[in-house]
GROMACS .gro file of N, CA and C in nm:
model
  462
    1UNK      N    1   9.325   9.941   8.156
    1UNK     CA    2   9.359  10.056   8.073
    1UNK      C    3   9.508  10.055   8.042
    2UNK      N    4   9.542  10.067   7.917
    2UNK     CA    5   9.682  10.065   7.874
    2UNK      C    6   9.743  10.202   7.896
    3UNK      N    7   9.869  10.202   7.943
    3UNK     CA    8   9.940  10.327   7.970
    3UNK      C    9  10.085  10.311   7.924
    4UNK      N   10  10.137  10.412   7.857
    4UNK     CA   11  10.278  10.417   7.821
    4UNK      C   12  10.339  10.539   7.889
    5UNK      N   13  10.457  10.521   7.949
    5UNK     CA   14  10.523  10.631   8.020
    5UNK      C   15  10.670  10.639   7.978
    6UNK      N   16  10.724  10.760   7.985
    6UNK     CA   17  10.865  10.787   7.964
    6UNK      C   18  10.914  10.858   8.089
    7UNK      N   19  11.020  10.805   8.150
    7UNK     CA   20  11.074  10.864   8.273
    7UNK      C   21  11.222  10.890   8.255
    8UNK      N   22  11.269  11.013   8.273
    8UNK     CA   23  11.191  11.134   8.293
    8UNK      C   24  11.126  11.181   8.163
    9UNK      N   25  11.018  11.253   8.177
    9UNK     CA   26  10.944  11.301   8.060
    9UNK      C   27  11.022  11.409   7.985
   10UNK      N   28  11.103  11.486   8.056
   10UNK     CA   29  11.187  11.590   7.997
   10UNK      C   30  11.331  11.561   8.035
   11UNK      N   31  11.419  11.550   7.933
   11UNK     CA   32  11.559  11.517   7.961
   11UNK      C   33  11.649  11.569   7.850
   12UNK      N   34  11.779  11.568   7.879
   12UNK     CA   35  11.876  11.602   7.776
   12UNK      C   36  11.884  11.488   7.676
   13UNK      N   37  11.915  11.520   7.551
   13UNK     CA   38  11.909  11.420   7.444
   13UNK      C   39  12.012  11.309   7.459
   14UNK      N   40  12.118  11.331   7.535
   14UNK     CA   41  12.218  11.226   7.553
   14UNK      C   42  12.195  11.144   7.680
   15UNK      N   43  12.087  11.167   7.749
   15UNK     CA   44  12.055  11.094   7.872
   15UNK      C   45  11.953  10.984   7.845
   16UNK      N   46  11.974  10.867   7.904
   16UNK     CA   47  11.877  10.759   7.883
   16UNK      C   48  11.746  10.785   7.956
   17UNK      N   49  11.640  10.731   7.902
   17UNK     CA   50  11.508  10.737   7.964
   17UNK      C   51  11.455  10.594   7.975
   18UNK      N   52  11.356  10.575   8.060
   18UNK     CA   53  11.290  10.446   8.072
   18UNK      C   54  11.153  10.454   8.007
   19UNK      N   55  11.124  10.360   7.920
   19UNK     CA   56  10.993  10.351   7.856
   19UNK      C   57  10.923  10.229   7.914
   20UNK      N   58  10.800  10.246   7.957
   20UNK     CA   59  10.723  10.135   8.013
   20UNK      C   60  10.582  10.136   7.957
   21UNK      N   61  10.531  10.019   7.927
   21UNK     CA   62  10.392  10.002   7.888
   21UNK      C   63  10.329   9.910   7.990
   22UNK      N   64  10.215   9.952   8.045
   22UNK     CA   65  10.143   9.873   8.146
   22UNK      C   66   9.998   9.858   8.103
   23UNK      N   67   9.932   9.756   8.156
   23UNK     CA   68   9.789   9.737   8.132
   23UNK      C   69   9.754   9.651   8.013
   24UNK      N   70   9.852   9.583   7.957
   24UNK     CA   71   9.827   9.494   7.843
   24UNK      C   72   9.783   9.357   7.894
   25UNK      N   73   9.733   9.277   7.807
   25UNK     CA   74   9.703   9.138   7.840
   25UNK      C   75   9.834   9.059   7.840
   26UNK      N   76   9.846   8.958   7.925
   26UNK     CA   77   9.967   8.875   7.922
   26UNK      C   78   9.991   8.819   7.782
   27UNK      N   79  10.114   8.826   7.736
   27UNK     CA   80  10.158   8.776   7.605
   27UNK      C   81  10.098   8.852   7.487
   28UNK      N   82  10.036   8.966   7.509
   28UNK     CA   83   9.979   9.045   7.399
   28UNK      C   84  10.091   9.097   7.309
   29UNK      N   85  10.073   9.088   7.179
   29UNK     CA   86  10.168   9.139   7.082
   29UNK      C   87  10.132   9.284   7.051
   30UNK      N   88  10.229   9.374   7.067
   30UNK     CA   89  10.204   9.517   7.045
   30UNK      C   90  10.317   9.579   6.963
   31UNK      N   91  10.285   9.694   6.906
   31UNK     CA   92  10.383   9.776   6.835
   31UNK      C   93  10.404   9.904   6.914
   32UNK      N   94  10.528   9.933   6.948
   32UNK     CA   95  10.563  10.063   7.006
   32UNK      C   96  10.618  10.148   6.892
   33UNK      N   97  10.564  10.267   6.878
   33UNK     CA   98  10.604  10.357   6.769
   33UNK      C   99  10.648  10.488   6.830
   34UNK      N  100  10.761  10.541   6.784
   34UNK     CA  101  10.809  10.673   6.823
   34UNK      C  102  10.817  10.758   6.697
   35UNK      N  103  10.777  10.884   6.709
   35UNK     CA  104  10.791  10.974   6.595
   35UNK      C  105  10.804  11.118   6.642
   36UNK      N  106  10.866  11.197   6.556
   36UNK     CA  107  10.879  11.341   6.580
   36UNK      C  108  10.882  11.412   6.448
   37UNK      N  109  10.857  11.542   6.454
   37UNK     CA  110  10.873  11.627   6.336
   37UNK      C  111  10.987  11.724   6.365
   38UNK      N  112  11.079  11.736   6.268
   38UNK     CA  113  11.191  11.827   6.287
   38UNK      C  114  11.148  11.971   6.261
   39UNK      N  115  11.242  12.062   6.262
   39UNK     CA  116  11.212  12.204   6.247
   39UNK      C  117  11.160  12.241   6.108
   40UNK      N  118  11.176  12.149   6.013
   40UNK     CA  119  11.125  12.173   5.877
   40UNK      C  120  10.994  12.098   5.852
   41UNK      N  121  10.942  12.033   5.955
   41UNK     CA  122  10.816  11.961   5.941
   41UNK      C  123  10.831  11.820   5.886
   42UNK      N  124  10.956  11.772   5.870
   42UNK     CA  125  10.979  11.636   5.822
   42UNK      C  126  10.959  11.538   5.938
   43UNK      N  127  10.892  11.427   5.909
   43UNK     CA  128  10.866  11.329   6.014
   43UNK      C  129  10.971  11.219   6.013
   44UNK      N  130  11.015  11.182   6.133
   44UNK     CA  131  11.107  11.072   6.155
   44UNK      C  132  11.037  10.975   6.250
   45UNK      N  133  11.047  10.845   6.222
   45UNK     CA  134  10.978  10.751   6.309
   45UNK      C  135  11.053  10.619   6.317
   46UNK      N  136  11.023  10.546   6.424
   46UNK     CA  137  11.074  10.411   6.444
   46UNK      C  138  10.962  10.329   6.506
   47UNK      N  139  10.975  10.197   6.498
   47UNK     CA  140  10.875  10.109   6.558
   47UNK      C  141  10.945   9.981   6.600
   48UNK      N  142  10.890   9.918   6.701
   48UNK     CA  143  10.942   9.790   6.747
   48UNK      C  144  10.824   9.706   6.795
   49UNK      N  145  10.834   9.576   6.770
   49UNK     CA  146  10.727   9.484   6.807
   49UNK      C  147  10.768   9.411   6.935
   50UNK      N  148  10.676   9.403   7.030
   50UNK     CA  149  10.704   9.338   7.158
   50UNK      C  150  10.590   9.245   7.195
   51UNK      N  151  10.623   9.144   7.277
   51UNK     CA  152  10.522   9.059   7.338
   51UNK      C  153  10.525   9.091   7.487
   52UNK      N  154  10.409   9.128   7.541
   52UNK     CA  155  10.399   9.163   7.682
   52UNK      C  156  10.436   9.043   7.770
   53UNK      N  157  10.489   9.071   7.886
   53UNK     CA  158  10.523   8.963   7.979
   53UNK      C  159  10.397   8.913   8.050
   54UNK      N  160  10.414   8.825   8.148
   54UNK     CA  161  10.301   8.766   8.220
   54UNK      C  162  10.220   8.866   8.299
   55UNK      N  163  10.280   8.984   8.329
   55UNK     CA  164  10.209   9.090   8.402
   55UNK      C  165  10.141   9.189   8.308
   56UNK      N  166  10.155   9.170   8.178
   56UNK     CA  167  10.097   9.263   8.082
   56UNK      C  168  10.178   9.390   8.066
   57UNK      N  169  10.310   9.379   8.084
   57UNK     CA  170  10.398   9.496   8.073
   57UNK      C  171  10.503   9.474   7.965
   58UNK      N  172  10.550   9.586   7.910
   58UNK     CA  173  10.660   9.587   7.815
   58UNK      C  174  10.761   9.690   7.864
   59UNK      N  175  10.888   9.647   7.871
   59UNK     CA  176  10.999   9.735   7.908
   59UNK      C  177  11.110   9.713   7.806
   60UNK      N  178  11.129   9.806   7.711
   60UNK     CA  179  11.234   9.788   7.610
   60UNK      C  180  11.375   9.774   7.668
   61UNK      N  181  11.392   9.810   7.796
   61UNK     CA  182  11.522   9.795   7.860
   61UNK      C  183  11.552   9.653   7.901
   62UNK      N  184  11.448   9.568   7.912
   62UNK     CA  185  11.470   9.429   7.950
   62UNK      C  186  11.406   9.330   7.854
   63UNK      N  187  11.304   9.371   7.781
   63UNK     CA  188  11.237   9.283   7.686
   63UNK      C  189  11.295   9.305   7.546
   64UNK      N  190  11.318   9.199   7.475
   64UNK     CA  191  11.374   9.209   7.340
   64UNK      C  192  11.266   9.245   7.239
   65UNK      N  193  11.299   9.340   7.152
   65UNK     CA  194  11.210   9.371   7.039
   65UNK      C  195  11.216   9.253   6.943
   66UNK      N  196  11.100   9.212   6.892
   66UNK     CA  197  11.090   9.097   6.803
   66UNK      C  198  11.115   9.136   6.658
   67UNK      N  199  11.120   9.266   6.630
   67UNK     CA  200  11.140   9.314   6.494
   67UNK      C  201  11.095   9.458   6.484
   68UNK      N  202  11.091   9.508   6.362
   68UNK     CA  203  11.055   9.647   6.339
   68UNK      C  204  11.179   9.722   6.293
   69UNK      N  205  11.205   9.838   6.351
   69UNK     CA  206  11.323   9.918   6.317
   69UNK      C  207  11.450   9.856   6.372
   70UNK      N  208  11.437   9.769   6.470
   70UNK     CA  209  11.550   9.698   6.530
   70UNK      C  210  11.497   9.573   6.598
   71UNK      N  211  11.587   9.487   6.641
   71UNK     CA  212  11.548   9.371   6.719
   71UNK      C  213  11.649   9.352   6.832
   72UNK      N  214  11.606   9.287   6.938
   72UNK     CA  215  11.692   9.267   7.054
   72UNK      C  216  11.661   9.368   7.162
   73UNK      N  217  11.745   9.368   7.266
   73UNK     CA  218  11.725   9.458   7.380
   73UNK      C  219  11.804   9.586   7.357
   74UNK      N  220  11.734   9.693   7.331
   74UNK     CA  221  11.791   9.826   7.312
   74UNK      C  222  11.705   9.923   7.392
   75UNK      N  223  11.744   9.958   7.514
   75UNK     CA  224  11.660  10.046   7.597
   75UNK      C  225  11.623  10.177   7.528
   76UNK      N  226  11.711  10.232   7.446
   76UNK     CA  227  11.687  10.358   7.378
   76UNK      C  228  11.663  10.339   7.228
   77UNK      N  229  11.634  10.216   7.187
   77UNK     CA  230  11.620  10.185   7.045
   77UNK      C  231  11.518  10.269   6.971
   78UNK      N  232  11.405  10.300   7.035
   78UNK     CA  233  11.303  10.380   6.966
   78UNK      C  234  11.353  10.520   6.934
   79UNK      N  235  11.447  10.572   7.013
   79UNK     CA  236  11.505  10.704   6.987
   79UNK      C  237  11.622  10.692   6.890
   80UNK      N  238  11.705  10.592   6.905
   80UNK     CA  239  11.825  10.578   6.824
   80UNK      C  240  11.797  10.539   6.679
   81UNK      N  241  11.686  10.470   6.654
   81UNK     CA  242  11.659  10.418   6.520
   81UNK      C  243  11.553  10.498   6.445
   82UNK      N  244  11.534  10.624   6.481
   82UNK     CA  245  11.440  10.710   6.407
   82UNK      C  246  11.487  10.726   6.263
   83UNK      N  247  11.397  10.705   6.169
   83UNK     CA  248  11.429  10.715   6.027
   83UNK      C  249  11.335  10.815   5.961
   84UNK      N  250  11.382  10.887   5.858
   84UNK     CA  251  11.295  10.984   5.790
   84UNK      C  252  11.191  10.916   5.703
   85UNK      N  253  11.074  10.979   5.694
   85UNK     CA  254  10.971  10.932   5.600
   85UNK      C  255  11.015  10.961   5.457
   86UNK      N  256  11.088  11.071   5.437
   86UNK     CA  257  11.139  11.111   5.307
   86UNK      C  258  11.286  11.070   5.298
   87UNK      N  259  11.321  10.994   5.195
   87UNK     CA  260  11.458  10.947   5.182
   87UNK      C  261  11.559  11.061   5.179
   88UNK      N  262  11.676  11.034   5.231
   88UNK     CA  263  11.792  11.123   5.228
   88UNK      C  264  11.778  11.246   5.316
   89UNK      N  265  11.683  11.247   5.409
   89UNK     CA  266  11.673  11.356   5.506
   89UNK      C  267  11.755  11.318   5.628
   90UNK      N  268  11.811  11.419   5.694
   90UNK     CA  269  11.887  11.396   5.816
   90UNK      C  270  11.819  11.467   5.931
   91UNK      N  271  11.823  11.405   6.047
   91UNK     CA  272  11.765  11.464   6.166
   91UNK      C  273  11.869  11.558   6.228
   92UNK      N  274  11.845  11.689   6.211
   92UNK     CA  275  11.937  11.791   6.259
   92UNK      C  276  11.858  11.891   6.342
   93UNK      N  277  11.915  11.931   6.452
   93UNK     CA  278  11.851  12.032   6.539
   93UNK      C  279  11.931  12.161   6.526
   94UNK      N  280  11.868  12.263   6.469
   94UNK     CA  281  11.935  12.392   6.451
   94UNK      C  282  11.923  12.479   6.575
   95UNK      N  283  11.803  12.489   6.630
   95UNK     CA  284  11.779  12.572   6.748
   95UNK      C  285  11.800  12.486   6.873
   96UNK      N  286  11.928  12.461   6.907
   96UNK     CA  287  11.958  12.369   7.016
   96UNK      C  288  11.921  12.424   7.153
   97UNK      N  289  11.918  12.555   7.168
   97UNK     CA  290  11.892  12.614   7.300
   97UNK      C  291  11.747  12.654   7.321
   98UNK      N  292  11.673  12.677   7.213
   98UNK     CA  293  11.540  12.737   7.228
   98UNK      C  294  11.425  12.641   7.248
   99UNK      N  295  11.436  12.518   7.196
   99UNK     CA  296  11.323  12.426   7.206
   99UNK      C  297  11.373  12.282   7.198
  100UNK      N  298  11.297  12.189   7.254
  100UNK     CA  299  11.336  12.047   7.246
  100UNK      C  300  11.274  11.980   7.125
  101UNK      N  301  11.322  11.859   7.097
  101UNK     CA  302  11.248  11.772   7.008
  101UNK      C  303  11.136  11.711   7.091
  102UNK      N  304  11.016  11.708   7.039
  102UNK     CA  305  10.903  11.645   7.106
  102UNK      C  306  10.880  11.510   7.040
  103UNK      N  307  10.911  11.405   7.113
  103UNK     CA  308  10.900  11.269   7.060
  103UNK      C  309  10.770  11.209   7.112
  104UNK      N  310  10.686  11.166   7.020
  104UNK     CA  311  10.557  11.105   7.054
  104UNK      C  312  10.574  10.953   7.056
  105UNK      N  313  10.533  10.890   7.164
  105UNK     CA  314  10.538  10.745   7.177
  105UNK      C  315  10.396  10.691   7.177
  106UNK      N  316  10.371  10.589   7.096
  106UNK     CA  317  10.238  10.531   7.083
  106UNK      C  318  10.245  10.380   7.090
  107UNK      N  319  10.141  10.319   7.146
  107UNK     CA  320  10.130  10.174   7.157
  107UNK      C  321  10.010  10.130   7.074
  108UNK      N  322  10.032  10.033   6.984
  108UNK     CA  323   9.925   9.979   6.900
  108UNK      C  324   9.911   9.829   6.925
  109UNK      N  325   9.790   9.780   6.914
  109UNK     CA  326   9.764   9.638   6.926
  109UNK      C  327   9.814   9.566   6.801
  110UNK      N  328   9.885   9.456   6.818
  110UNK     CA  329   9.932   9.376   6.706
  110UNK      C  330  10.050   9.440   6.635
  111UNK      N  331  10.077   9.391   6.515
  111UNK     CA  332  10.188   9.442   6.434
  111UNK      C  333  10.137   9.552   6.342
  112UNK      N  334  10.196   9.670   6.352
  112UNK     CA  335  10.161   9.782   6.264
  112UNK      C  336  10.280   9.808   6.173
  113UNK      N  337  10.265   9.779   6.046
  113UNK     CA  338  10.374   9.793   5.950
  113UNK      C  339  10.365   9.920   5.867
  114UNK      N  340  10.249   9.982   5.863
  114UNK     CA  341  10.230  10.099   5.778
  114UNK      C  342  10.279  10.226   5.848
  115UNK      N  343  10.326  10.325   5.773
  115UNK     CA  344  10.376  10.449   5.835
  115UNK      C  345  10.270  10.524   5.916
  116UNK      N  346  10.145  10.522   5.870
  116UNK     CA  347  10.035  10.590   5.940
  116UNK      C  348   9.927  10.488   5.975
  117UNK      N  349   9.937  10.427   6.093
  117UNK     CA  350   9.836  10.327   6.129
  117UNK      C  351   9.695  10.386   6.126
  118UNK      N  352   9.599  10.313   6.068
  118UNK     CA  353   9.464  10.366   6.053
  118UNK      C  354   9.385  10.370   6.185
  119UNK      N  355   9.424  10.288   6.281
  119UNK     CA  356   9.350  10.283   6.407
  119UNK      C  357   9.413  10.375   6.512
  120UNK      N  358   9.335  10.404   6.614
  120UNK     CA  359   9.383  10.486   6.724
  120UNK      C  360   9.479  10.404   6.811
  121UNK      N  361   9.583  10.468   6.867
  121UNK     CA  362   9.672  10.393   6.956
  121UNK      C  363   9.601  10.355   7.086
  122UNK      N  364   9.646  10.246   7.146
  122UNK     CA  365   9.594  10.205   7.277
  122UNK      C  366   9.632  10.306   7.384
  123UNK      N  367   9.752  10.366   7.370
  123UNK     CA  368   9.801  10.468   7.464
  123UNK      C  369   9.910  10.549   7.395
  124UNK      N  370   9.934  10.668   7.446
  124UNK     CA  371  10.040  10.753   7.391
  124UNK      C  372  10.090  10.848   7.498
  125UNK      N  373  10.210  10.901   7.477
  125UNK     CA  374  10.267  11.003   7.564
  125UNK      C  375  10.371  11.080   7.483
  126UNK      N  376  10.426  11.184   7.541
  126UNK     CA  377  10.524  11.268   7.473
  126UNK      C  378  10.645  11.288   7.561
  127UNK      N  379  10.763  11.285   7.500
  127UNK     CA  380  10.888  11.308   7.571
  127UNK      C  381  10.958  11.428   7.511
  128UNK      N  382  11.014  11.513   7.597
  128UNK     CA  383  11.094  11.627   7.553
  128UNK      C  384  11.241  11.588   7.557
  129UNK      N  385  11.312  11.609   7.446
  129UNK     CA  386  11.455  11.579   7.439
  129UNK      C  387  11.529  11.709   7.409
  130UNK      N  388  11.591  11.766   7.513
  130UNK     CA  389  11.662  11.893   7.504
  130UNK      C  390  11.808  11.870   7.464
  131UNK      N  391  11.868  11.969   7.399
  131UNK     CA  392  12.008  11.960   7.358
  131UNK      C  393  12.098  12.047   7.445
  132UNK      N  394  12.040  12.140   7.518
  132UNK     CA  395  12.117  12.229   7.606
  132UNK      C  396  12.046  12.233   7.740
  133UNK      N  397  12.124  12.215   7.847
  133UNK     CA  398  12.067  12.217   7.982
  133UNK      C  399  12.030  12.357   8.027
  134UNK      N  400  11.954  12.367   8.136
  134UNK     CA  401  11.914  12.498   8.188
  134UNK      C  402  12.035  12.582   8.228
  135UNK      N  403  12.033  12.707   8.188
  135UNK     CA  404  12.138  12.801   8.226
  135UNK      C  405  12.264  12.795   8.142
  136UNK      N  406  12.273  12.704   8.047
  136UNK     CA  407  12.391  12.694   7.961
  136UNK      C  408  12.388  12.808   7.861
  137UNK      N  409  12.501  12.874   7.846
  137UNK     CA  410  12.512  12.988   7.755
  137UNK      C  411  12.582  12.943   7.626
  138UNK      N  412  12.525  12.981   7.512
  138UNK     CA  413  12.584  12.948   7.381
  138UNK      C  414  12.650  13.072   7.325
  139UNK      N  415  12.779  13.062   7.295
  139UNK     CA  416  12.855  13.174   7.240
  139UNK      C  417  12.902  13.136   7.100
  140UNK      N  418  12.852  13.207   6.995
  140UNK     CA  419  12.897  13.177   6.858
  140UNK      C  420  13.045  13.213   6.841
  141UNK      N  421  13.116  13.131   6.765
  141UNK     CA  422  13.259  13.152   6.738
  141UNK      C  423  13.276  13.176   6.589
  142UNK      N  424  13.338  13.289   6.555
  142UNK     CA  425  13.371  13.321   6.416
  142UNK      C  426  13.510  13.382   6.417
  143UNK      N  427  13.608  13.303   6.380
  143UNK     CA  428  13.747  13.348   6.379
  143UNK      C  429  13.810  13.300   6.249
  144UNK      N  430  13.832  13.393   6.155
  144UNK     CA  431  13.884  13.354   6.024
  144UNK      C  432  13.785  13.262   5.955
  145UNK      N  433  13.832  13.141   5.919
  145UNK     CA  434  13.744  13.043   5.854
  145UNK      C  435  13.681  12.946   5.954
  146UNK      N  436  13.710  12.965   6.080
  146UNK     CA  437  13.657  12.874   6.183
  146UNK      C  438  13.519  12.921   6.225
  147UNK      N  439  13.425  12.828   6.227
  147UNK     CA  440  13.288  12.857   6.272
  147UNK      C  441  13.252  12.752   6.375
  148UNK      N  442  13.184  12.794   6.479
  148UNK     CA  443  13.143  12.698   6.582
  148UNK      C  444  13.065  12.766   6.691
  149UNK      N  445  13.052  12.695   6.801
  149UNK     CA  446  12.980  12.748   6.916
  149UNK      C  447  13.048  12.694   7.042
  150UNK      N  448  13.055  12.781   7.141
  150UNK     CA  449  13.110  12.746   7.271
  150UNK      C  450  12.993  12.742   7.368
  151UNK      N  451  12.978  12.632   7.439
  151UNK     CA  452  12.870  12.619   7.537
  151UNK      C  453  12.930  12.629   7.676
  152UNK      N  454  12.888  12.730   7.750
  152UNK     CA  455  12.941  12.755   7.884
  152UNK      C  456  12.840  12.712   7.990
  153UNK      N  457  12.885  12.636   8.090
  153UNK     CA  458  12.792  12.595   8.196
  153UNK      C  459  12.750  12.716   8.279
  154UNK      N  460  12.639  12.701   8.351
  154UNK     CA  461  12.592  12.814   8.433
  154UNK      C  462  12.693  12.855   8.540
   0.00000   0.00000   0.00000
């Protein structure tokens, strides 16, 4: 049985996570796909192609992506290379304190080049990427023409 995991499952957006795929056949070619929808419902996604090692595992932190949104060893590449489905959209988080981005990770057999693969993924999981840690207070700043926010630790 194929399994994909993100450790930790819930983390701050600037913290690295480990992505692992287990249960593949040795040397199996797979596509790892990450996607999320922003607060306006726009989808952003990335994909990378990997060949499983002799144990049937894929670890983007040590295995090089063979192509897709990036190539080479990029442990956080699936998160860093998210691109909009609609041109000229930017990934912006407005409600930084109230909710995380929910990033869906999926594993597909073979090379999946289309934005919406027609087949079901072999495995999937979800990662929460928060922008503000627990207990952090956000104070809006409005002084003359200056606008901003001050984030105070607990």
